[in-house]
């Protein structure tokens, strides 16, 4: 494998640009190619078969262009399609976002009581709970579906009283006031009960790092907030080192943005996730 | 045409159940068949060609089952695909939600200054502005994309301080404090400027009737809130009378619910839109 090939990043839309941002920050000398399947977003409501088919098509496209490693930035696709994509494209290294996030939460926790904020579909699949239990079988994992946070992040209303009260509404019941559970609050997924409140909050959706300030305001200073984007970038860095795949070329690295629909919206909304301006003209629309 | 056939209602998801609810209220003796294309929701980000293809497939399915009239409850599909569907399925009467909403707004307004709350895609297509201008060429139409209201309605957080402050944030700039436009506030679509604030608010998305109380709290008592669902049901009633298509059978009318994916979520979220419980087992999943 040519270490000067880019790292591929696949997501169902623009949310994975938070992972791209974390990769650029952690690995500034790596070339990156991002593919957002904006024509078919959201994946959460699609069947397992469809999601794996989409993930395979996207990976095929990126592999044809040439990549040395693939990151599946979408939580839903990571939960559902990581193994099928790994099997099909072996020996291409494929990294999802769920396992690194779960591992970081387990490492950061003192009493293994975790709160996972995620989309409805990720909660329904218990993706993080299963990944955390694989590492810490007695962990208590509260999973809170927080769909409104996705819309808040896409709208750009990431700070201020509205964002904070929405974060508080989702989190307060899990952080002590259990009697006032909102109706969509999921039951604990572990039988092992502890009295302590969660000491980690896992941001189990690519959109949520944008809301970290509002979430911090809602939970106070003592809880550790684990961001899957950052921990996934760390995992990628480790893997590149282990496999001697660090880029060696001296020219500046490149960043390529691909989407399956809507360059204008991708540029406008995506800029908030990437943390810098995106020109719609720089986005290449591809047909999978 | 057999007047005892049901009225067909097509939507991209569960939102159109507010239109189904308005039809049941206005026409309690009519049988109804609803098809929500939950596998491909949302339509707003899809291309015009795709939306018309989906609308045609859905109509085909409903026509095969037998309907006497079709309501396109989805604002995006109404804006994009009403004419192609009318042409293809003539002489089937086909009614969209945009024209009835626009007509009701024009009829209710004293100085023809309207504020349309809609999704980003409906605003981008200026669907309501064009329909209002067709009836009142000098009307001033402010169009406000309000994506978060969709997520609020789906989450069921339709009342209380969070819903009201979100409604106020979207509406305040358009209702007088223009200097503090949020970044996604669209420019007026008419050159004809009036000093008066809007005297109608058009709920230009099937989800928004659920938020009428919060919107009312944000705008005060003097503005007329026009709900496309109710006005569309009124239009259907008129058309049934004109074409002598009122149901005559004496047995109780039926209601059939079809979706293209996710019966469990359809039942849970849809109940809020229909205003009554839905059993997941009563939803038939169809493949278009």
Short mmCIF file of N, CA, C and O in Angstrom, two decimals, chain A residues 17-147:
data_model
loop_
_atom_site.label_atom_id
_atom_site.label_comp_id
_atom_site.label_asym_id
_atom_site.label_seq_id
_atom_site.Cartn_x
_atom_site.Cartn_y
_atom_site.Cartn_z
N UNK A 17 -18.02 15.37 8.87
CA UNK A 17 -16.97 16.39 8.72
C UNK A 17 -16.35 16.74 10.08
O UNK A 17 -15.24 17.26 10.12
N UNK A 18 -17.06 16.44 11.19
CA UNK A 18 -16.41 16.62 12.50
C UNK A 18 -15.27 15.61 12.67
O UNK A 18 -14.27 15.90 13.32
N UNK A 19 -15.43 14.44 12.07
CA UNK A 19 -14.36 13.43 12.11
C UNK A 19 -13.22 13.87 11.19
O UNK A 19 -12.04 13.76 11.54
N UNK A 20 -13.59 14.39 10.01
CA UNK A 20 -12.56 14.90 9.08
C UNK A 20 -11.74 16.00 9.76
O UNK A 20 -10.51 16.04 9.66
N UNK A 21 -12.47 16.89 10.48
CA UNK A 21 -11.79 17.98 11.19
C UNK A 21 -10.82 17.44 12.23
O UNK A 21 -9.69 17.92 12.36
N UNK A 22 -11.28 16.43 12.99
CA UNK A 22 -10.40 15.86 14.02
C UNK A 22 -9.18 15.18 13.38
O UNK A 22 -8.07 15.25 13.91
N UNK A 23 -9.40 14.54 12.22
CA UNK A 23 -8.28 13.90 11.52
C UNK A 23 -7.27 14.94 11.04
O UNK A 23 -6.05 14.73 11.14
N UNK A 24 -7.77 16.05 10.51
CA UNK A 24 -6.85 17.10 10.02
C UNK A 24 -6.03 17.66 11.16
O UNK A 24 -4.86 18.00 10.99
N UNK A 25 -6.70 17.79 12.32
CA UNK A 25 -6.01 18.37 13.47
C UNK A 25 -4.95 17.39 14.00
O UNK A 25 -3.82 17.79 14.28
N UNK A 26 -5.32 16.12 14.08
CA UNK A 26 -4.41 15.12 14.65
C UNK A 26 -3.32 14.73 13.66
O UNK A 26 -2.21 14.39 14.06
N UNK A 27 -3.68 14.74 12.35
CA UNK A 27 -2.77 14.24 11.31
C UNK A 27 -2.65 15.26 10.19
O UNK A 27 -3.09 15.03 9.05
N UNK A 28 -2.05 16.42 10.49
CA UNK A 28 -2.06 17.52 9.52
C UNK A 28 -1.29 17.24 8.23
O UNK A 28 -1.50 17.94 7.24
N UNK A 29 -0.46 16.21 8.23
CA UNK A 29 0.31 15.91 7.02
C UNK A 29 -0.35 14.86 6.13
O UNK A 29 0.20 14.46 5.11
N UNK A 30 -1.56 14.39 6.50
CA UNK A 30 -2.22 13.35 5.71
C UNK A 30 -3.18 13.97 4.68
O UNK A 30 -3.90 14.92 4.98
N UNK A 31 -3.23 13.39 3.49
CA UNK A 31 -4.25 13.75 2.51
C UNK A 31 -5.54 13.02 2.87
O UNK A 31 -5.51 11.89 3.37
N UNK A 32 -6.68 13.68 2.61
CA UNK A 32 -7.97 13.14 3.03
C UNK A 32 -8.96 13.21 1.87
O UNK A 32 -8.96 14.17 1.10
N UNK A 33 -9.81 12.20 1.78
CA UNK A 33 -10.90 12.26 0.81
C UNK A 33 -12.19 11.85 1.53
O UNK A 33 -12.26 10.79 2.17
N UNK A 34 -13.16 12.74 1.47
CA UNK A 34 -14.41 12.58 2.24
C UNK A 34 -15.56 12.35 1.26
O UNK A 34 -15.69 13.07 0.27
N UNK A 35 -16.38 11.36 1.56
CA UNK A 35 -17.57 11.13 0.74
C UNK A 35 -18.81 11.15 1.63
O UNK A 35 -18.98 10.29 2.51
N UNK A 36 -19.68 12.13 1.41
CA UNK A 36 -20.93 12.24 2.17
C UNK A 36 -22.10 11.84 1.28
O UNK A 36 -22.32 12.42 0.22
N UNK A 37 -22.85 10.83 1.73
CA UNK A 37 -23.93 10.29 0.89
C UNK A 37 -25.22 11.12 1.11
O UNK A 37 -26.26 10.60 1.50
N UNK A 38 -25.09 12.40 0.79
CA UNK A 38 -26.17 13.36 1.06
C UNK A 38 -27.48 13.06 0.33
O UNK A 38 -28.53 13.52 0.75
N UNK A 39 -27.40 12.27 -0.74
CA UNK A 39 -28.64 11.94 -1.46
C UNK A 39 -29.49 10.95 -0.68
O UNK A 39 -30.70 10.88 -0.89
N UNK A 40 -28.87 10.21 0.22
CA UNK A 40 -29.61 9.13 0.89
C UNK A 40 -29.66 9.30 2.41
O UNK A 40 -30.14 8.42 3.12
N UNK A 41 -29.12 10.44 2.89
CA UNK A 41 -29.18 10.72 4.33
C UNK A 41 -30.65 10.89 4.73
O UNK A 41 -31.44 11.37 3.93
N UNK A 42 -31.12 10.48 5.91
CA UNK A 42 -30.38 9.81 6.96
C UNK A 42 -30.41 8.30 6.80
O UNK A 42 -31.34 7.74 6.25
N UNK A 43 -29.35 7.64 7.29
CA UNK A 43 -29.29 6.19 7.23
C UNK A 43 -30.10 5.53 8.35
O UNK A 43 -30.50 4.38 8.23
N UNK A 44 -30.31 6.25 9.45
CA UNK A 44 -30.88 5.65 10.65
C UNK A 44 -32.21 4.96 10.42
O UNK A 44 -32.52 3.99 11.10
N UNK A 45 -32.99 5.45 9.48
CA UNK A 45 -34.31 4.88 9.25
C UNK A 45 -34.28 3.80 8.16
O UNK A 45 -35.31 3.22 7.84
N UNK A 46 -33.11 3.54 7.57
CA UNK A 46 -33.02 2.54 6.51
C UNK A 46 -32.77 1.14 7.08
O UNK A 46 -32.32 1.00 8.21
N UNK A 47 -33.02 0.13 6.26
CA UNK A 47 -32.80 -1.25 6.71
C UNK A 47 -31.31 -1.56 6.75
O UNK A 47 -30.50 -0.91 6.09
N UNK A 48 -30.95 -2.58 7.52
CA UNK A 48 -29.56 -3.03 7.64
C UNK A 48 -28.99 -3.35 6.26
O UNK A 48 -27.86 -2.98 5.93
N UNK A 49 -29.78 -4.03 5.43
CA UNK A 49 -29.32 -4.42 4.09
C UNK A 49 -29.00 -3.17 3.26
O UNK A 49 -27.98 -3.11 2.57
N UNK A 50 -29.89 -2.18 3.30
CA UNK A 50 -29.67 -0.96 2.51
C UNK A 50 -28.42 -0.24 2.99
O UNK A 50 -27.59 0.20 2.18
N UNK A 51 -28.25 -0.12 4.30
CA UNK A 51 -27.10 0.62 4.84
C UNK A 51 -25.80 -0.04 4.41
O UNK A 51 -24.86 0.62 3.97
N UNK A 52 -25.75 -1.38 4.48
CA UNK A 52 -24.53 -2.07 4.08
C UNK A 52 -24.29 -1.94 2.58
O UNK A 52 -23.15 -1.78 2.13
N UNK A 53 -25.38 -1.95 1.80
CA UNK A 53 -25.22 -1.74 0.36
C UNK A 53 -24.66 -0.35 0.08
O UNK A 53 -23.73 -0.19 -0.72
N UNK A 54 -25.19 0.67 0.75
CA UNK A 54 -24.69 2.04 0.54
C UNK A 54 -23.23 2.16 0.97
O UNK A 54 -22.41 2.76 0.27
N UNK A 55 -22.91 1.57 2.13
CA UNK A 55 -21.54 1.65 2.64
C UNK A 55 -20.57 0.96 1.69
O UNK A 55 -19.45 1.44 1.46
N UNK A 56 -21.03 -0.16 1.11
CA UNK A 56 -20.18 -0.90 0.16
C UNK A 56 -19.96 -0.09 -1.11
O UNK A 56 -18.84 0.00 -1.63
N UNK A 57 -21.04 0.51 -1.61
CA UNK A 57 -20.91 1.35 -2.82
C UNK A 57 -19.94 2.51 -2.58
O UNK A 57 -19.10 2.82 -3.43
N UNK A 58 -20.08 3.15 -1.42
CA UNK A 58 -19.22 4.30 -1.11
C UNK A 58 -17.77 3.87 -0.99
O UNK A 58 -16.86 4.53 -1.52
N UNK A 59 -17.55 2.74 -0.31
CA UNK A 59 -16.19 2.25 -0.13
C UNK A 59 -15.58 1.88 -1.48
O UNK A 59 -14.43 2.21 -1.78
N UNK A 60 -16.37 1.22 -2.31
CA UNK A 60 -15.95 0.88 -3.67
C UNK A 60 -15.46 2.12 -4.41
O UNK A 60 -14.39 2.10 -5.04
N UNK A 61 -16.24 3.18 -4.31
CA UNK A 61 -15.88 4.42 -5.00
C UNK A 61 -14.56 4.97 -4.48
O UNK A 61 -13.68 5.34 -5.26
N UNK A 62 -14.41 4.98 -3.17
CA UNK A 62 -13.18 5.53 -2.58
C UNK A 62 -11.97 4.65 -2.89
O UNK A 62 -10.89 5.14 -3.17
N UNK A 63 -12.19 3.33 -2.87
CA UNK A 63 -11.10 2.39 -3.16
C UNK A 63 -10.65 2.55 -4.62
O UNK A 63 -9.45 2.53 -4.92
N UNK A 64 -11.60 2.76 -5.53
CA UNK A 64 -11.26 2.96 -6.93
C UNK A 64 -10.41 4.22 -7.12
O UNK A 64 -9.48 4.25 -7.92
N UNK A 65 -10.73 5.26 -6.35
CA UNK A 65 -9.91 6.47 -6.42
C UNK A 65 -8.55 6.27 -5.75
O UNK A 65 -7.60 7.01 -6.05
N UNK A 66 -8.49 5.33 -4.82
CA UNK A 66 -7.23 5.06 -4.12
C UNK A 66 -7.20 5.62 -2.72
O UNK A 66 -7.11 6.84 -2.54
N UNK A 67 -7.29 4.75 -1.71
CA UNK A 67 -7.15 5.16 -0.31
C UNK A 67 -6.30 4.11 0.40
O UNK A 67 -6.23 2.97 -0.03
N UNK A 68 -5.67 4.53 1.50
CA UNK A 68 -4.84 3.57 2.24
C UNK A 68 -5.55 3.06 3.48
O UNK A 68 -5.11 2.07 4.08
N UNK A 69 -6.66 3.71 3.85
CA UNK A 69 -7.37 3.37 5.09
C UNK A 69 -8.75 4.01 4.99
O UNK A 69 -8.89 5.08 4.40
N UNK A 70 -9.76 3.35 5.54
CA UNK A 70 -11.11 3.92 5.50
C UNK A 70 -11.62 4.16 6.91
O UNK A 70 -11.54 3.28 7.77
N UNK A 71 -12.18 5.37 7.12
CA UNK A 71 -12.89 5.65 8.36
C UNK A 71 -14.39 5.73 8.03
O UNK A 71 -14.79 6.47 7.15
N UNK A 72 -15.18 4.90 8.71
CA UNK A 72 -16.64 5.04 8.59
C UNK A 72 -17.07 6.00 9.69
O UNK A 72 -17.11 5.65 10.87
N UNK A 73 -17.35 7.24 9.30
CA UNK A 73 -17.62 8.29 10.29
C UNK A 73 -19.05 8.25 10.79
O UNK A 73 -19.36 8.81 11.83
N UNK A 74 -19.93 7.63 10.03
CA UNK A 74 -21.35 7.58 10.38
C UNK A 74 -21.57 6.54 11.48
O UNK A 74 -21.17 5.38 11.33
N UNK A 75 -22.20 6.94 12.57
CA UNK A 75 -22.43 6.01 13.68
C UNK A 75 -23.30 4.83 13.26
O UNK A 75 -23.03 3.69 13.62
N UNK A 76 -24.36 5.13 12.50
CA UNK A 76 -25.26 4.06 12.06
C UNK A 76 -24.51 3.05 11.20
O UNK A 76 -24.59 1.84 11.42
N UNK A 77 -23.76 3.54 10.21
CA UNK A 77 -23.02 2.64 9.33
C UNK A 77 -21.91 1.92 10.09
O UNK A 77 -21.62 0.74 9.82
N UNK A 78 -21.30 2.59 11.07
CA UNK A 78 -20.29 1.92 11.90
C UNK A 78 -20.91 0.76 12.66
O UNK A 78 -20.33 -0.32 12.77
N UNK A 79 -22.11 1.00 13.20
CA UNK A 79 -22.77 -0.03 14.00
C UNK A 79 -23.20 -1.21 13.15
O UNK A 79 -23.17 -2.35 13.58
N UNK A 80 -23.62 -0.94 11.93
CA UNK A 80 -24.28 -1.95 11.11
C UNK A 80 -23.34 -2.60 10.10
O UNK A 80 -23.42 -3.79 9.84
N UNK A 81 -22.44 -1.81 9.51
CA UNK A 81 -21.74 -2.26 8.30
C UNK A 81 -20.23 -2.40 8.45
O UNK A 81 -19.55 -2.70 7.47
N UNK A 82 -19.70 -2.19 9.65
CA UNK A 82 -18.24 -2.24 9.79
C UNK A 82 -17.70 -3.61 9.38
O UNK A 82 -16.77 -3.71 8.57
N UNK A 83 -18.28 -4.68 9.93
CA UNK A 83 -17.76 -6.02 9.63
C UNK A 83 -17.93 -6.40 8.15
O UNK A 83 -16.97 -6.85 7.52
N UNK A 84 -19.12 -6.22 7.55
CA UNK A 84 -19.24 -6.55 6.12
C UNK A 84 -18.26 -5.77 5.24
O UNK A 84 -17.70 -6.32 4.29
N UNK A 85 -18.04 -4.49 5.56
CA UNK A 85 -17.11 -3.69 4.75
C UNK A 85 -15.68 -4.18 4.96
O UNK A 85 -14.91 -4.31 4.00
N UNK A 86 -15.33 -4.47 6.22
CA UNK A 86 -13.99 -5.02 6.48
C UNK A 86 -13.77 -6.32 5.71
O UNK A 86 -12.72 -6.51 5.07
N UNK A 87 -14.76 -7.23 5.76
CA UNK A 87 -14.63 -8.52 5.08
C UNK A 87 -14.43 -8.32 3.58
O UNK A 87 -13.57 -8.95 2.97
N UNK A 88 -15.24 -7.46 3.02
CA UNK A 88 -15.24 -7.31 1.57
C UNK A 88 -14.00 -6.63 1.04
O UNK A 88 -13.53 -6.93 -0.05
N UNK A 89 -13.48 -5.66 1.80
CA UNK A 89 -12.37 -4.87 1.27
C UNK A 89 -11.03 -5.21 1.91
O UNK A 89 -10.06 -4.49 1.74
N UNK A 90 -10.98 -6.32 2.66
CA UNK A 90 -9.71 -6.74 3.26
C UNK A 90 -8.66 -6.84 2.17
O UNK A 90 -8.97 -7.27 1.07
N UNK A 91 -7.39 -6.45 2.43
CA UNK A 91 -6.82 -6.06 3.73
C UNK A 91 -6.90 -4.55 4.02
O UNK A 91 -6.15 -4.09 4.88
N UNK A 92 -7.78 -3.81 3.35
CA UNK A 92 -7.90 -2.37 3.66
C UNK A 92 -8.25 -2.19 5.14
O UNK A 92 -9.24 -2.77 5.61
N UNK A 93 -7.48 -1.40 5.88
CA UNK A 93 -7.87 -1.14 7.27
C UNK A 93 -9.13 -0.27 7.31
O UNK A 93 -9.20 0.75 6.62
N UNK A 94 -10.12 -0.70 8.08
CA UNK A 94 -11.38 0.03 8.18
C UNK A 94 -11.66 0.31 9.66
O UNK A 94 -11.66 -0.61 10.49
N UNK A 95 -11.87 1.58 9.99
CA UNK A 95 -12.11 1.99 11.37
C UNK A 95 -13.47 2.66 11.48
O UNK A 95 -13.80 3.54 10.67
N UNK A 96 -14.29 2.21 12.42
CA UNK A 96 -15.56 2.88 12.69
C UNK A 96 -15.42 3.84 13.84
O UNK A 96 -14.36 3.93 14.45
N UNK A 97 -16.51 4.55 14.17
CA UNK A 97 -16.43 5.54 15.25
C UNK A 97 -16.93 5.01 16.60
O UNK A 97 -16.66 5.60 17.64
N UNK A 98 -17.64 3.88 16.56
CA UNK A 98 -18.26 3.41 17.80
C UNK A 98 -17.22 2.84 18.76
O UNK A 98 -17.16 3.22 19.94
N UNK A 99 -16.37 1.93 18.26
CA UNK A 99 -15.39 1.29 19.14
C UNK A 99 -14.41 2.29 19.77
O UNK A 99 -14.19 2.22 20.98
N UNK A 100 -13.83 3.21 19.00
CA UNK A 100 -12.92 4.17 19.65
C UNK A 100 -13.63 5.00 20.72
O UNK A 100 -13.06 5.26 21.79
N UNK A 101 -14.87 5.41 20.45
CA UNK A 101 -15.62 6.19 21.44
C UNK A 101 -15.88 5.39 22.70
O UNK A 101 -15.70 5.88 23.82
N UNK A 102 -16.27 4.13 22.51
CA UNK A 102 -16.54 3.27 23.66
C UNK A 102 -15.27 3.02 24.46
O UNK A 102 -15.29 3.07 25.71
N UNK A 103 -14.16 2.77 23.77
CA UNK A 103 -12.90 2.52 24.47
C UNK A 103 -12.45 3.74 25.26
O UNK A 103 -11.99 3.62 26.41
N UNK A 104 -12.61 4.91 24.69
CA UNK A 104 -12.22 6.14 25.39
C UNK A 104 -13.09 6.35 26.62
O UNK A 104 -12.62 6.81 27.66
N UNK A 105 -14.38 6.03 26.51
CA UNK A 105 -15.28 6.19 27.65
C UNK A 105 -14.88 5.25 28.79
O UNK A 105 -14.81 5.65 29.96
N UNK A 106 -14.59 4.00 28.44
CA UNK A 106 -14.20 3.02 29.46
C UNK A 106 -12.89 3.46 30.14
O UNK A 106 -12.75 3.38 31.36
N UNK A 107 -11.97 3.97 29.33
CA UNK A 107 -10.68 4.41 29.88
C UNK A 107 -10.84 5.62 30.80
O UNK A 107 -10.11 5.77 31.78
N UNK A 108 -11.82 6.47 30.49
CA UNK A 108 -11.96 7.73 31.25
C UNK A 108 -12.79 7.57 32.52
O UNK A 108 -12.74 8.43 33.40
N UNK A 109 -13.56 6.49 32.60
CA UNK A 109 -14.53 6.37 33.70
C UNK A 109 -13.90 5.79 34.96
O UNK A 109 -13.08 4.87 34.88
N UNK A 110 -14.31 6.27 36.12
CA UNK A 110 -13.83 5.66 37.36
C UNK A 110 -14.78 4.57 37.85
O UNK A 110 -14.33 3.55 38.34
N UNK A 111 -16.10 4.76 37.70
CA UNK A 111 -16.99 3.70 38.17
C UNK A 111 -17.84 3.08 37.06
O UNK A 111 -18.85 2.44 37.34
N UNK A 112 -17.43 3.26 35.82
CA UNK A 112 -18.07 2.59 34.67
C UNK A 112 -19.58 2.77 34.63
O UNK A 112 -20.33 1.81 34.47
N UNK A 113 -19.97 4.01 34.78
CA UNK A 113 -21.37 4.34 34.52
C UNK A 113 -21.36 5.43 33.44
O UNK A 113 -20.88 6.54 33.65
N UNK A 114 -21.90 5.05 32.27
CA UNK A 114 -21.78 5.91 31.10
C UNK A 114 -23.14 6.38 30.62
O UNK A 114 -24.13 5.65 30.72
N UNK A 115 -23.14 7.58 30.07
CA UNK A 115 -24.35 8.07 29.43
C UNK A 115 -24.02 8.31 27.95
O UNK A 115 -23.08 9.06 27.64
N UNK A 116 -24.75 7.65 27.07
CA UNK A 116 -24.51 7.81 25.64
C UNK A 116 -25.61 8.67 25.04
O UNK A 116 -26.79 8.34 25.14
N UNK A 117 -25.22 9.78 24.47
CA UNK A 117 -26.15 10.63 23.73
C UNK A 117 -26.00 10.25 22.26
O UNK A 117 -24.90 10.32 21.71
N UNK A 118 -27.10 9.86 21.61
CA UNK A 118 -26.97 9.40 20.23
C UNK A 118 -28.28 9.64 19.49
O UNK A 118 -29.23 10.18 20.05
N UNK A 119 -28.32 9.25 18.23
CA UNK A 119 -29.58 9.32 17.50
C UNK A 119 -30.45 8.14 17.90
O UNK A 119 -29.99 7.15 18.49
N UNK A 120 -31.71 8.25 17.56
CA UNK A 120 -32.67 7.20 17.86
C UNK A 120 -32.22 5.84 17.32
O UNK A 120 -32.34 4.82 18.01
N UNK A 121 -31.69 5.83 16.09
CA UNK A 121 -31.34 4.54 15.49
C UNK A 121 -30.12 3.92 16.17
O UNK A 121 -30.04 2.71 16.33
N UNK A 122 -29.16 4.76 16.57
CA UNK A 122 -27.97 4.23 17.26
C UNK A 122 -28.37 3.68 18.63
O UNK A 122 -27.89 2.62 19.05
N UNK A 123 -29.27 4.39 19.32
CA UNK A 123 -29.75 3.91 20.62
C UNK A 123 -30.49 2.59 20.46
O UNK A 123 -30.28 1.64 21.21
N UNK A 124 -31.34 2.57 19.43
CA UNK A 124 -32.17 1.38 19.21
C UNK A 124 -31.29 0.14 18.98
O UNK A 124 -31.64 -0.97 19.37
N UNK A 125 -30.16 0.34 18.32
CA UNK A 125 -29.26 -0.78 18.05
C UNK A 125 -28.33 -1.05 19.22
O UNK A 125 -27.54 -1.99 19.17
N UNK A 126 -28.35 -0.20 20.26
CA UNK A 126 -27.47 -0.35 21.43
C UNK A 126 -26.02 -0.49 21.01
O UNK A 126 -25.26 -1.28 21.57
N UNK A 127 -25.63 0.26 20.00
CA UNK A 127 -24.29 0.12 19.45
C UNK A 127 -23.22 0.43 20.49
O UNK A 127 -22.27 -0.35 20.67
N UNK A 128 -23.36 1.55 21.19
CA UNK A 128 -22.34 1.91 22.18
C UNK A 128 -22.41 1.01 23.41
O UNK A 128 -21.39 0.66 23.99
N UNK A 129 -23.62 0.67 23.84
CA UNK A 129 -23.75 -0.19 25.01
C UNK A 129 -23.03 -1.52 24.76
O UNK A 129 -22.28 -2.01 25.61
N UNK A 130 -23.23 -2.07 23.57
CA UNK A 130 -22.56 -3.34 23.27
C UNK A 130 -21.05 -3.18 23.23
O UNK A 130 -20.30 -4.02 23.75
N UNK A 131 -20.58 -2.09 22.62
CA UNK A 131 -19.14 -1.86 22.53
C UNK A 131 -18.53 -1.60 23.90
O UNK A 131 -17.42 -2.06 24.20
N UNK A 132 -19.24 -0.89 24.76
CA UNK A 132 -18.74 -0.64 26.13
C UNK A 132 -18.74 -1.94 26.93
O UNK A 132 -17.77 -2.26 27.62
N UNK A 133 -19.83 -2.71 26.81
CA UNK A 133 -19.90 -3.98 27.56
C UNK A 133 -18.85 -4.98 27.11
O UNK A 133 -18.42 -5.84 27.89
N UNK A 134 -18.42 -4.88 25.85
CA UNK A 134 -17.36 -5.78 25.38
C UNK A 134 -16.07 -5.51 26.13
O UNK A 134 -15.23 -6.40 26.31
N UNK A 135 -15.89 -4.26 26.58
CA UNK A 135 -14.66 -3.87 27.29
C UNK A 135 -14.84 -3.89 28.80
O UNK A 135 -13.89 -4.13 29.54
N UNK A 136 -16.04 -3.57 29.25
CA UNK A 136 -16.33 -3.49 30.69
C UNK A 136 -17.69 -4.13 30.93
O UNK A 136 -18.71 -3.44 30.93
N UNK A 137 -17.69 -5.47 31.10
CA UNK A 137 -18.97 -6.21 31.11
C UNK A 137 -19.94 -5.74 32.19
O UNK A 137 -21.15 -5.89 32.02
N UNK A 138 -19.44 -5.16 33.28
CA UNK A 138 -20.35 -4.72 34.34
C UNK A 138 -20.72 -3.25 34.26
O UNK A 138 -21.37 -2.73 35.16
N UNK A 139 -20.33 -2.61 33.21
CA UNK A 139 -20.62 -1.18 33.08
C UNK A 139 -22.13 -0.95 33.02
O UNK A 139 -22.89 -1.79 32.55
N UNK A 140 -22.55 0.20 33.55
CA UNK A 140 -23.93 0.64 33.40
C UNK A 140 -23.94 1.67 32.28
O UNK A 140 -23.13 2.61 32.27
N UNK A 141 -24.82 1.46 31.32
CA UNK A 141 -24.85 2.36 30.16
C UNK A 141 -26.28 2.90 30.00
O UNK A 141 -27.20 2.14 29.74
N UNK A 142 -26.44 4.19 30.21
CA UNK A 142 -27.71 4.83 29.91
C UNK A 142 -27.62 5.39 28.49
O UNK A 142 -26.66 6.08 28.16
N UNK A 143 -28.61 5.07 27.68
CA UNK A 143 -28.58 5.55 26.29
C UNK A 143 -29.75 6.51 26.08
O UNK A 143 -30.91 6.14 26.28
N UNK A 144 -29.44 7.71 25.69
CA UNK A 144 -30.47 8.74 25.53
C UNK A 144 -30.54 9.16 24.06
O UNK A 144 -29.57 9.70 23.52
N UNK A 145 -31.68 8.89 23.41
CA UNK A 145 -31.83 9.36 22.03
C UNK A 145 -32.11 10.86 22.05
O UNK A 145 -32.98 11.33 22.78
N UNK A 146 -31.35 11.61 21.26
CA UNK A 146 -31.42 13.08 21.35
C UNK A 146 -31.49 13.67 19.93
O UNK A 146 -30.60 14.40 19.50
N UNK A 147 -32.58 13.34 19.24
CA UNK A 147 -32.70 13.71 17.83
C UNK A 147 -32.64 15.21 17.59
O UNK A 147 -32.12 15.67 16.58
#
